[in-house]
XYZ file of C-alpha atoms in Angstrom:
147
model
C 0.000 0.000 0.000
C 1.141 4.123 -0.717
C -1.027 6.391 0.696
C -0.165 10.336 0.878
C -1.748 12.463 3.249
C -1.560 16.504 1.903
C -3.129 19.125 3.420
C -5.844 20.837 1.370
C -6.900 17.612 -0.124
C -9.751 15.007 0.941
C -9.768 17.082 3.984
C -6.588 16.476 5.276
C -6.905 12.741 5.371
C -4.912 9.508 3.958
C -5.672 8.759 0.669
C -4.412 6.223 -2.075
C -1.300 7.477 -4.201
C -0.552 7.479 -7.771
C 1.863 4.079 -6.430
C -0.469 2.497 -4.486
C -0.779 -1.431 -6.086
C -1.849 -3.540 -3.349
C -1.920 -6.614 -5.890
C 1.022 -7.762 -8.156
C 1.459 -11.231 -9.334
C 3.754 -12.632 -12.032
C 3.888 -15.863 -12.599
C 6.644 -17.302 -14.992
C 7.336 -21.206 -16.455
C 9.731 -22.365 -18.381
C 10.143 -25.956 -19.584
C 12.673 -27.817 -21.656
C 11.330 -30.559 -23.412
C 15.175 -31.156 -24.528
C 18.297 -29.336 -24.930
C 17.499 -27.426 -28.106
C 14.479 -26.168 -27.261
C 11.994 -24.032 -24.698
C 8.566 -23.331 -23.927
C 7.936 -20.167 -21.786
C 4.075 -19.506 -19.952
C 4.151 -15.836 -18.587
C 0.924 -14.131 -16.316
C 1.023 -10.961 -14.951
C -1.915 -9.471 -12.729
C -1.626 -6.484 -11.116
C -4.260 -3.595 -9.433
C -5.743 -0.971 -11.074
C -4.123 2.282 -10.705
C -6.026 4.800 -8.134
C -8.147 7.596 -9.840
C -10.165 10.726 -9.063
C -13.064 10.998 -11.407
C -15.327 13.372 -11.367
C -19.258 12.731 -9.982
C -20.975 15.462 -11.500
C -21.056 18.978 -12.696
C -21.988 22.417 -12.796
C -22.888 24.950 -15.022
C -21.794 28.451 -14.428
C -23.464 31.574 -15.319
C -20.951 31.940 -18.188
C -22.475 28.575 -20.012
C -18.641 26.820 -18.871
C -19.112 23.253 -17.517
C -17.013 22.715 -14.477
C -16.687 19.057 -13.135
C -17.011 18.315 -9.807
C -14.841 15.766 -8.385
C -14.953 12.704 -5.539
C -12.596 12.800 -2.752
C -8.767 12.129 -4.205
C -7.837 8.910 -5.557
C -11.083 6.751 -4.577
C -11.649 4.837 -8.101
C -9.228 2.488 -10.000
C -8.915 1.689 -13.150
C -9.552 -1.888 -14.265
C -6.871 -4.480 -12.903
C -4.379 -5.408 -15.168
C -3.621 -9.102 -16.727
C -2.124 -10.490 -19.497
C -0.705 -13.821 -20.591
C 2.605 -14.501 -22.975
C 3.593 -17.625 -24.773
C 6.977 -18.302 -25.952
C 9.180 -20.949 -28.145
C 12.791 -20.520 -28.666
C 14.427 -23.281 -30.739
C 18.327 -23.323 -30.952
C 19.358 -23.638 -34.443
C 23.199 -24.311 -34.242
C 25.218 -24.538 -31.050
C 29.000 -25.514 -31.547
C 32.237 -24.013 -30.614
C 32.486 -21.030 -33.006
C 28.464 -20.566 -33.696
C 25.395 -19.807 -31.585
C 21.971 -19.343 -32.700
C 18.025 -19.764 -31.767
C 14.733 -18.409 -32.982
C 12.175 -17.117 -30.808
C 8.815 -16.557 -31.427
C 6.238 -15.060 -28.744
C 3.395 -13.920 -27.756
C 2.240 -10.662 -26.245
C -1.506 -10.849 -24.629
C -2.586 -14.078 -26.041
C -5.562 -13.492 -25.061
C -5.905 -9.852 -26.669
C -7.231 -8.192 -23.151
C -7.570 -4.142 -23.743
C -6.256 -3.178 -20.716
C -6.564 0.248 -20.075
C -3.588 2.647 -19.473
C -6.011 5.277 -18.468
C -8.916 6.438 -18.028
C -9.981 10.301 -19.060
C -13.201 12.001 -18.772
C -15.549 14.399 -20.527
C -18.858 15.301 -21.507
C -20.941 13.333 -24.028
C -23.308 15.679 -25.802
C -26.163 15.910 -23.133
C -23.442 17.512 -20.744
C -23.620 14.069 -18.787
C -19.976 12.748 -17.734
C -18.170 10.139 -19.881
C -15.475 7.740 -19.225
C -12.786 7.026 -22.021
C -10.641 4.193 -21.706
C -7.199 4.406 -23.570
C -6.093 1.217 -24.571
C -2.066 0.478 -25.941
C -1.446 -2.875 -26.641
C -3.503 -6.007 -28.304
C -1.784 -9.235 -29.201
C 1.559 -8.656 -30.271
C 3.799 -11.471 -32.041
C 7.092 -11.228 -32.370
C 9.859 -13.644 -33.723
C 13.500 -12.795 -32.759
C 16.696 -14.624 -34.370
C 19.510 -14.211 -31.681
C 23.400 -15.514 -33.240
C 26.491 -15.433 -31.107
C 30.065 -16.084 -32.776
């Protein structure tokens, strides 16, 4: 756990920080059918990020929408999880000549985590959530040669 306490905000009293990620779990496993060649399982889990979104808003005599906001850092965004797959196969292995392929991959299971979260207003004025989303299922294949 982080929490900050700062006076001035949430009335003076502990709240989450930007750090705090009470959950983190990787798991990694690796097995070698033979020599040559490796499989590689890889899950990582991990807590949402704290958040402040806003709750409502108002509208000031000027027509400018101003959001109005919950105490400091009481939402998260979803948890994060993702699961990697990985084969490397060594090629050639002797004394002058090293070399495997490696393909993987990223978020097998092509979960949109979300880096962030922002928020607006849809066209009624009402507040909207936005998740931003990096990453899909990425494959990669890697040819690694020592000599």
């Amino acid at each position: 756990r982080s929490e900050r306490q700062v006076e001035g905000i949430s009335r003076g009293d502990w709240y989450p920080s930007n750090f705090d990620k009470p959950h983190d779990l990787s798991i990694l496993f690796n097995y070698q059918p033979n020599r040559r060649n490796t499989l590689t399982i890889n899950f990582i889990y991990g807590t949402g990020r704290p958040t402040t979104p806003p709750v409502g808003n108002t509208k000031l005599e000027n027509g400018l929408v101003v959001p109005i906001y919950s105490q400091r850092n009481q939402l998260r965004i979803p948890d994060y999880h993702r699961l990697d797959l990985g084969a490397t196969f060594v090629i050639k292995d002797n004394n002058k000549f090293y070399s495997d392929l490696n393909f993987s991959i990223y978020n097998i299971y092509n979960r949109k985590n979300a880096y962030s979260i922002d928020f607006g207003l849809d066209d009624q004025g009402n507040t909207q959530a936005t998740q931003l989303s990096l990453f899909g299922i990425v494959p990669s294949l890697t040819w690694n040669f020592e000599f």
